[in-house]
Amino acid sequence: LLVYGQVDFDPIHAINVEVFTVFPENVTFNQAPTAITLDNREVTENALADVVGTLTVDDPNTDDAHTFSVDDNRFEVVGTELKLKHGVALDYEDAPTVDVTVTVTDRSNLTNSQTFTVNVLDVAEADDINESPTAITLDDREVTENTKADVVGTVTVTDPNADDTFTYSVSDNRFEIFDDPNDDPDQGPQLKLKNGLALDYETESYVDLTVTVTDSGGLTKAQDFTINVLDQADGDDNEAPTAITLAYANADRTVTENVTAAVVGDLTVTDPNADDTHILSVDDERFEILDGTLKLKHGTALDYEAATTVNVTVTATDSGGLSIDQIFTVNVKDTVAAKIGTSDPDTINGDFGVDFIRPGTGADTVDARGGNDIIVVVGRTYGDQYTQADIDNPTDKDGNTLDVDWDSLGLDLNSVVSPASINSRSESDTEYDEIIGYDIHDIPIYERLYDSLDGGEGTDYLVVYGTVDFTNVTVGNVTVFQVEGTGAGNEDPPTSVAVI
């Protein structure tokens, strides 16, 4: 099939032939553009009508003419320059890149499209650049002497970054910048003396200090201020109390546990205004102050096992409303409680402090547990074997005494024994005859039971009056102290056989 010129074969069915097109000399037929290039792919944010770059079209028909279109209506092609339209700029914070598709069309309406990614260049904006504060002002520069926590004035900071936030510091640690966001927002941060602090004109009539402000970016500004201290006429104006002292009732600063309304001591207030009067108060509601005496309230006592010391804060407020606080420590003295058994079999457990234990005549089980404990047992005794002296200051046959500080315990052997209760004893505390049945004549049948005595932890004594046979008694963790009787009935002193 020999073809001259251009023939559109789409509607024509040419089969079983070889097509041969004859091209006359110097005749060129149109072909579509083959490529589009862009020599730059950046615009600067906020730059109106910024030029992206110059477009170049590759076309087999070198003399062909071209028109351009862009799919993003913020852009246009002027001549061969791809650019933003008049009045249009891009924002880096909205999108750092933009994809645009450029389409080129030749004179025969043949086209080619190419997508380019345009980078948006970020620029430093005024809101993005942190600048340090430029000034600090203070609307007042005075405090009145003897006025605690007095406010100097309101601090104002000037900063190019209008919405910046700040922290503050003061070179003089008696002062602080108080900025409570819950307060009146129109008030602003205040330079003031710290709570409980006041200045004295006679000591210093002015104070030089430096306020430093730091913004959210860590940049700072410091400003020096002179704060004047206003004088109050001596003798005419009130000054705060300067001290509270406590003369303890006991040298060891104690109150004894379980004692209601116990007195701690007498309070004295020191005040520059010699004739001033004072109201005394205490922060612990278990205590009260009556006529200058610090004491526990009526019906109230302390418990050593609950707390061995108590800290109380006493406040003295003068007639002008000025005050001072002072903390005092009260030591709680432990007391020893006697535990006495009955005629029945008993189980007696000590506390973890000091215990005085006197088993009864039943078969008792004693566990004194922790602490330095004293267990007292009485065996068989003569009529006047023991006297009061043997209870007040017991000694053994060698003249040794018990190594016990009775005064510190607040309790002694008189709490569990007396001469009348231990003399003329025919039975021992450590033995008990229990009826286990009756014979055919209704005569009771007995079984002999014995005590178990354990001192537990600590330095524990088993104090023995009279003759006690320990052969069948379980004894542990104690030192046996056999009391020597000094009475008239002690011609042949009995001894105890102890197996420990």
Short mmCIF file of N, CA and C in Angstrom, two decimals, residues 103-205:
data_model
loop_
_atom_site.label_atom_id
_atom_site.label_comp_id
_atom_site.label_asym_id
_atom_site.label_seq_id
_atom_site.Cartn_x
_atom_site.Cartn_y
_atom_site.Cartn_z
N THR A 103 0.87 20.94 31.95
CA THR A 103 0.53 20.30 30.66
C THR A 103 0.92 21.26 29.55
N VAL A 104 1.68 20.73 28.54
CA VAL A 104 2.05 21.53 27.35
C VAL A 104 1.24 21.01 26.16
N THR A 105 0.74 21.91 25.33
CA THR A 105 -0.06 21.58 24.14
C THR A 105 0.58 22.25 22.92
N ASP A 106 0.81 21.44 21.83
CA ASP A 106 1.42 22.05 20.64
C ASP A 106 0.33 22.57 19.71
N ARG A 107 0.77 23.02 18.48
CA ARG A 107 -0.20 23.64 17.57
C ARG A 107 -1.22 22.64 17.04
N SER A 108 -0.89 21.37 17.12
CA SER A 108 -1.83 20.36 16.64
C SER A 108 -2.62 19.75 17.80
N ASN A 109 -2.54 20.42 18.94
CA ASN A 109 -3.25 19.97 20.16
C ASN A 109 -2.73 18.64 20.71
N LEU A 110 -1.51 18.32 20.31
CA LEU A 110 -0.87 17.17 20.94
C LEU A 110 -0.26 17.65 22.26
N THR A 111 -0.35 16.76 23.32
CA THR A 111 0.02 17.24 24.67
C THR A 111 1.02 16.30 25.35
N ASN A 112 1.61 16.85 26.43
CA ASN A 112 2.43 16.07 27.36
C ASN A 112 2.28 16.72 28.74
N SER A 113 2.19 15.89 29.77
CA SER A 113 2.03 16.42 31.14
C SER A 113 3.18 15.93 32.02
N GLN A 114 3.57 16.77 32.96
CA GLN A 114 4.66 16.43 33.88
C GLN A 114 4.32 17.01 35.27
N THR A 115 4.48 16.18 36.33
CA THR A 115 4.23 16.62 37.70
C THR A 115 5.55 17.00 38.37
N PHE A 116 5.55 18.18 38.98
CA PHE A 116 6.74 18.68 39.67
C PHE A 116 6.39 18.90 41.15
N THR A 117 7.36 18.61 42.03
CA THR A 117 7.21 18.91 43.45
C THR A 117 7.92 20.21 43.74
N VAL A 118 7.16 21.18 44.24
CA VAL A 118 7.69 22.50 44.56
C VAL A 118 7.91 22.58 46.07
N ASN A 119 9.14 22.88 46.45
CA ASN A 119 9.47 23.02 47.88
C ASN A 119 9.20 24.45 48.34
N VAL A 120 8.57 24.56 49.54
CA VAL A 120 8.29 25.87 50.13
C VAL A 120 9.37 26.14 51.17
N LEU A 121 10.14 27.19 51.00
CA LEU A 121 11.24 27.51 51.91
C LEU A 121 10.71 28.26 53.13
N ASP A 122 11.07 27.75 54.31
CA ASP A 122 10.65 28.36 55.57
C ASP A 122 11.47 29.62 55.83
N VAL A 123 10.82 30.62 56.38
CA VAL A 123 11.53 31.84 56.78
C VAL A 123 11.20 32.13 58.24
N ALA A 124 12.15 32.69 58.93
CA ALA A 124 11.93 33.05 60.34
C ALA A 124 10.92 34.18 60.41
N GLU A 125 9.85 33.91 61.17
CA GLU A 125 8.80 34.92 61.33
C GLU A 125 8.92 35.55 62.70
N ALA A 126 8.33 36.67 62.88
CA ALA A 126 8.46 37.42 64.14
C ALA A 126 8.00 36.59 65.33
N ASP A 127 6.95 35.79 65.15
CA ASP A 127 6.43 35.00 66.25
C ASP A 127 7.31 33.79 66.56
N ASP A 128 8.18 33.41 65.64
CA ASP A 128 9.02 32.24 65.81
C ASP A 128 10.36 32.57 66.45
N ILE A 129 10.77 33.79 66.46
CA ILE A 129 12.09 34.17 66.97
C ILE A 129 11.94 34.65 68.40
N ASN A 130 12.56 33.90 69.33
CA ASN A 130 12.50 34.32 70.72
C ASN A 130 13.51 35.43 70.97
N GLU A 131 13.06 36.47 71.61
CA GLU A 131 13.94 37.56 72.01
C GLU A 131 13.85 37.73 73.52
N SER A 132 14.96 38.11 74.12
CA SER A 132 15.00 38.24 75.57
C SER A 132 14.15 39.41 76.04
N PRO A 133 13.65 39.32 77.30
CA PRO A 133 12.92 40.47 77.86
C PRO A 133 13.81 41.71 77.83
N THR A 134 13.18 42.86 77.65
CA THR A 134 13.96 44.10 77.50
C THR A 134 13.90 44.99 78.73
N ALA A 135 12.93 44.79 79.62
CA ALA A 135 12.84 45.68 80.79
C ALA A 135 12.02 45.02 81.89
N ILE A 136 12.36 45.38 83.16
CA ILE A 136 11.58 44.99 84.33
C ILE A 136 11.30 46.26 85.12
N THR A 137 10.02 46.47 85.45
CA THR A 137 9.67 47.63 86.25
C THR A 137 8.94 47.18 87.51
N LEU A 138 8.99 48.03 88.52
CA LEU A 138 8.37 47.76 89.82
C LEU A 138 7.58 48.99 90.22
N ASP A 139 6.27 48.84 90.47
CA ASP A 139 5.43 50.03 90.65
C ASP A 139 5.53 50.65 92.05
N ASP A 140 6.18 49.94 93.02
CA ASP A 140 6.41 50.51 94.33
C ASP A 140 7.68 49.91 94.90
N ARG A 141 8.36 50.65 95.79
CA ARG A 141 9.66 50.18 96.29
C ARG A 141 9.79 50.42 97.78
N GLU A 142 8.73 50.10 98.52
CA GLU A 142 8.75 50.35 99.96
C GLU A 142 8.11 49.17 100.70
N VAL A 143 8.65 48.89 101.90
CA VAL A 143 8.00 48.01 102.87
C VAL A 143 8.02 48.70 104.22
N THR A 144 7.10 48.31 105.09
CA THR A 144 7.04 48.88 106.44
C THR A 144 7.72 47.92 107.41
N GLU A 145 8.59 48.46 108.25
CA GLU A 145 9.30 47.58 109.18
C GLU A 145 8.30 46.84 110.08
N ASN A 146 8.73 45.65 110.49
CA ASN A 146 7.97 44.79 111.40
C ASN A 146 6.68 44.24 110.79
N THR A 147 6.48 44.43 109.50
CA THR A 147 5.28 43.91 108.83
C THR A 147 5.66 42.64 108.08
N LYS A 148 5.17 41.51 108.56
CA LYS A 148 5.52 40.23 107.95
C LYS A 148 4.87 40.08 106.58
N ALA A 149 5.65 39.49 105.65
CA ALA A 149 5.16 39.19 104.29
C ALA A 149 4.66 40.44 103.58
N ASP A 150 5.24 41.61 103.90
CA ASP A 150 4.78 42.86 103.28
C ASP A 150 5.07 42.85 101.78
N VAL A 151 4.13 43.40 100.99
CA VAL A 151 4.27 43.46 99.54
C VAL A 151 5.02 44.73 99.16
N VAL A 152 6.06 44.57 98.31
CA VAL A 152 6.81 45.72 97.83
C VAL A 152 6.07 46.38 96.68
N GLY A 153 5.76 45.60 95.65
CA GLY A 153 5.06 46.17 94.50
C GLY A 153 4.85 45.12 93.43
N THR A 154 4.20 45.54 92.35
CA THR A 154 3.88 44.65 91.23
C THR A 154 4.98 44.74 90.18
N VAL A 155 5.42 43.58 89.71
CA VAL A 155 6.49 43.49 88.72
C VAL A 155 5.87 43.42 87.32
N THR A 156 6.40 44.22 86.40
CA THR A 156 5.96 44.21 85.00
C THR A 156 7.16 43.93 84.12
N VAL A 157 7.00 43.01 83.16
CA VAL A 157 8.09 42.64 82.25
C VAL A 157 7.72 43.07 80.84
N THR A 158 8.66 43.71 80.16
CA THR A 158 8.48 44.07 78.75
C THR A 158 9.27 43.07 77.90
N ASP A 159 8.58 42.49 76.88
CA ASP A 159 9.20 41.45 76.06
C ASP A 159 8.68 41.59 74.63
N PRO A 160 9.56 41.52 73.62
CA PRO A 160 9.11 41.60 72.23
C PRO A 160 8.12 40.50 71.87
N ASN A 161 8.25 39.34 72.54
CA ASN A 161 7.31 38.24 72.32
C ASN A 161 6.13 38.43 73.27
N ALA A 162 5.06 38.97 72.72
CA ALA A 162 3.97 39.46 73.56
C ALA A 162 3.34 38.39 74.42
N ASP A 163 3.29 37.15 73.94
CA ASP A 163 2.60 36.10 74.68
C ASP A 163 3.56 35.22 75.47
N ASP A 164 4.78 35.66 75.67
CA ASP A 164 5.77 34.84 76.38
C ASP A 164 5.39 34.69 77.85
N THR A 165 5.91 33.65 78.49
CA THR A 165 5.71 33.42 79.93
C THR A 165 7.05 33.51 80.63
N PHE A 166 7.00 33.74 81.96
CA PHE A 166 8.24 34.03 82.68
C PHE A 166 8.29 33.31 84.03
N THR A 167 9.52 33.06 84.48
CA THR A 167 9.79 32.67 85.87
C THR A 167 10.68 33.74 86.47
N TYR A 168 10.66 33.80 87.82
CA TYR A 168 11.34 34.91 88.50
C TYR A 168 12.25 34.38 89.60
N SER A 169 13.30 35.14 89.88
CA SER A 169 14.15 34.88 91.04
C SER A 169 14.60 36.22 91.61
N VAL A 170 14.93 36.17 92.93
CA VAL A 170 15.35 37.38 93.63
C VAL A 170 16.68 37.07 94.33
N SER A 171 17.62 37.99 94.24
CA SER A 171 18.95 37.76 94.81
C SER A 171 18.93 37.68 96.33
N ASP A 172 17.99 38.35 96.98
CA ASP A 172 17.88 38.34 98.44
C ASP A 172 16.83 37.29 98.83
N ASN A 173 17.27 36.20 99.53
CA ASN A 173 16.35 35.10 99.77
C ASN A 173 15.28 35.39 100.81
N ARG A 174 15.24 36.60 101.34
CA ARG A 174 14.13 36.98 102.20
C ARG A 174 12.91 37.38 101.39
N PHE A 175 13.13 37.62 100.09
CA PHE A 175 12.06 38.08 99.20
C PHE A 175 11.69 36.96 98.22
N GLU A 176 10.50 37.13 97.61
CA GLU A 176 10.05 36.21 96.58
C GLU A 176 9.13 36.96 95.62
N ILE A 177 8.98 36.40 94.43
CA ILE A 177 7.99 36.91 93.48
C ILE A 177 6.79 35.96 93.56
N PHE A 178 5.65 36.49 93.98
CA PHE A 178 4.46 35.68 94.15
C PHE A 178 3.55 35.93 92.96
N ASP A 179 3.32 34.86 92.17
CA ASP A 179 2.48 34.99 90.98
C ASP A 179 1.47 33.86 90.98
N ASP A 180 0.30 34.11 91.53
CA ASP A 180 -0.74 33.10 91.63
C ASP A 180 -1.71 33.26 90.47
N PRO A 181 -1.77 32.25 89.56
CA PRO A 181 -2.68 32.38 88.41
C PRO A 181 -4.15 32.43 88.80
N ASN A 182 -4.46 32.01 90.04
CA ASN A 182 -5.86 32.05 90.49
C ASN A 182 -6.25 33.42 91.03
N ASP A 183 -5.24 34.30 91.23
CA ASP A 183 -5.54 35.64 91.71
C ASP A 183 -6.08 36.51 90.59
N ASP A 184 -6.32 37.77 90.91
CA ASP A 184 -6.80 38.73 89.92
C ASP A 184 -5.80 38.82 88.77
N PRO A 185 -6.22 38.47 87.53
CA PRO A 185 -5.27 38.50 86.40
C PRO A 185 -4.72 39.89 86.12
N ASP A 186 -5.42 40.93 86.58
CA ASP A 186 -4.94 42.29 86.35
C ASP A 186 -3.89 42.71 87.37
N GLN A 187 -3.69 41.90 88.42
CA GLN A 187 -2.76 42.30 89.47
C GLN A 187 -1.31 42.08 89.08
N GLY A 188 -1.01 40.94 88.47
CA GLY A 188 0.35 40.65 88.06
C GLY A 188 1.19 40.12 89.21
N PRO A 189 2.39 39.62 88.90
CA PRO A 189 3.27 39.08 89.94
C PRO A 189 3.72 40.17 90.90
N GLN A 190 3.88 39.79 92.19
CA GLN A 190 4.24 40.77 93.22
C GLN A 190 5.57 40.40 93.88
N LEU A 191 6.42 41.39 94.03
CA LEU A 191 7.63 41.24 94.84
C LEU A 191 7.23 41.48 96.28
N LYS A 192 7.55 40.51 97.18
CA LYS A 192 7.12 40.60 98.57
C LYS A 192 8.12 39.89 99.47
N LEU A 193 8.01 40.17 100.76
CA LEU A 193 8.75 39.41 101.75
C LEU A 193 8.09 38.04 101.93
N LYS A 194 8.90 37.02 102.19
CA LYS A 194 8.35 35.69 102.38
C LYS A 194 7.50 35.65 103.65
N ASN A 195 6.61 34.68 103.70
CA ASN A 195 5.72 34.54 104.86
C ASN A 195 6.54 34.40 106.14
N GLY A 196 6.14 35.16 107.17
CA GLY A 196 6.80 35.11 108.47
C GLY A 196 8.01 36.02 108.60
N LEU A 197 8.41 36.70 107.51
CA LEU A 197 9.59 37.56 107.55
C LEU A 197 9.20 39.03 107.52
N ALA A 198 9.93 39.83 108.28
CA ALA A 198 9.74 41.28 108.29
C ALA A 198 11.11 41.93 108.38
N LEU A 199 11.21 43.20 107.97
CA LEU A 199 12.47 43.95 108.05
C LEU A 199 12.42 44.90 109.23
N ASP A 200 13.61 45.32 109.65
CA ASP A 200 13.75 46.21 110.80
C ASP A 200 14.50 47.46 110.34
N TYR A 201 13.84 48.60 110.44
CA TYR A 201 14.44 49.86 109.98
C TYR A 201 15.74 50.14 110.71
N GLU A 202 15.78 49.83 112.01
CA GLU A 202 16.99 50.13 112.79
C GLU A 202 18.17 49.27 112.35
N THR A 203 17.90 48.12 111.77
CA THR A 203 18.97 47.25 111.26
C THR A 203 19.40 47.66 109.86
N GLU A 204 18.45 47.97 109.01
CA GLU A 204 18.74 48.41 107.63
C GLU A 204 17.59 49.27 107.14
N SER A 205 17.92 50.46 106.70
CA SER A 205 16.88 51.39 106.24
C SER A 205 16.53 51.18 104.77
#
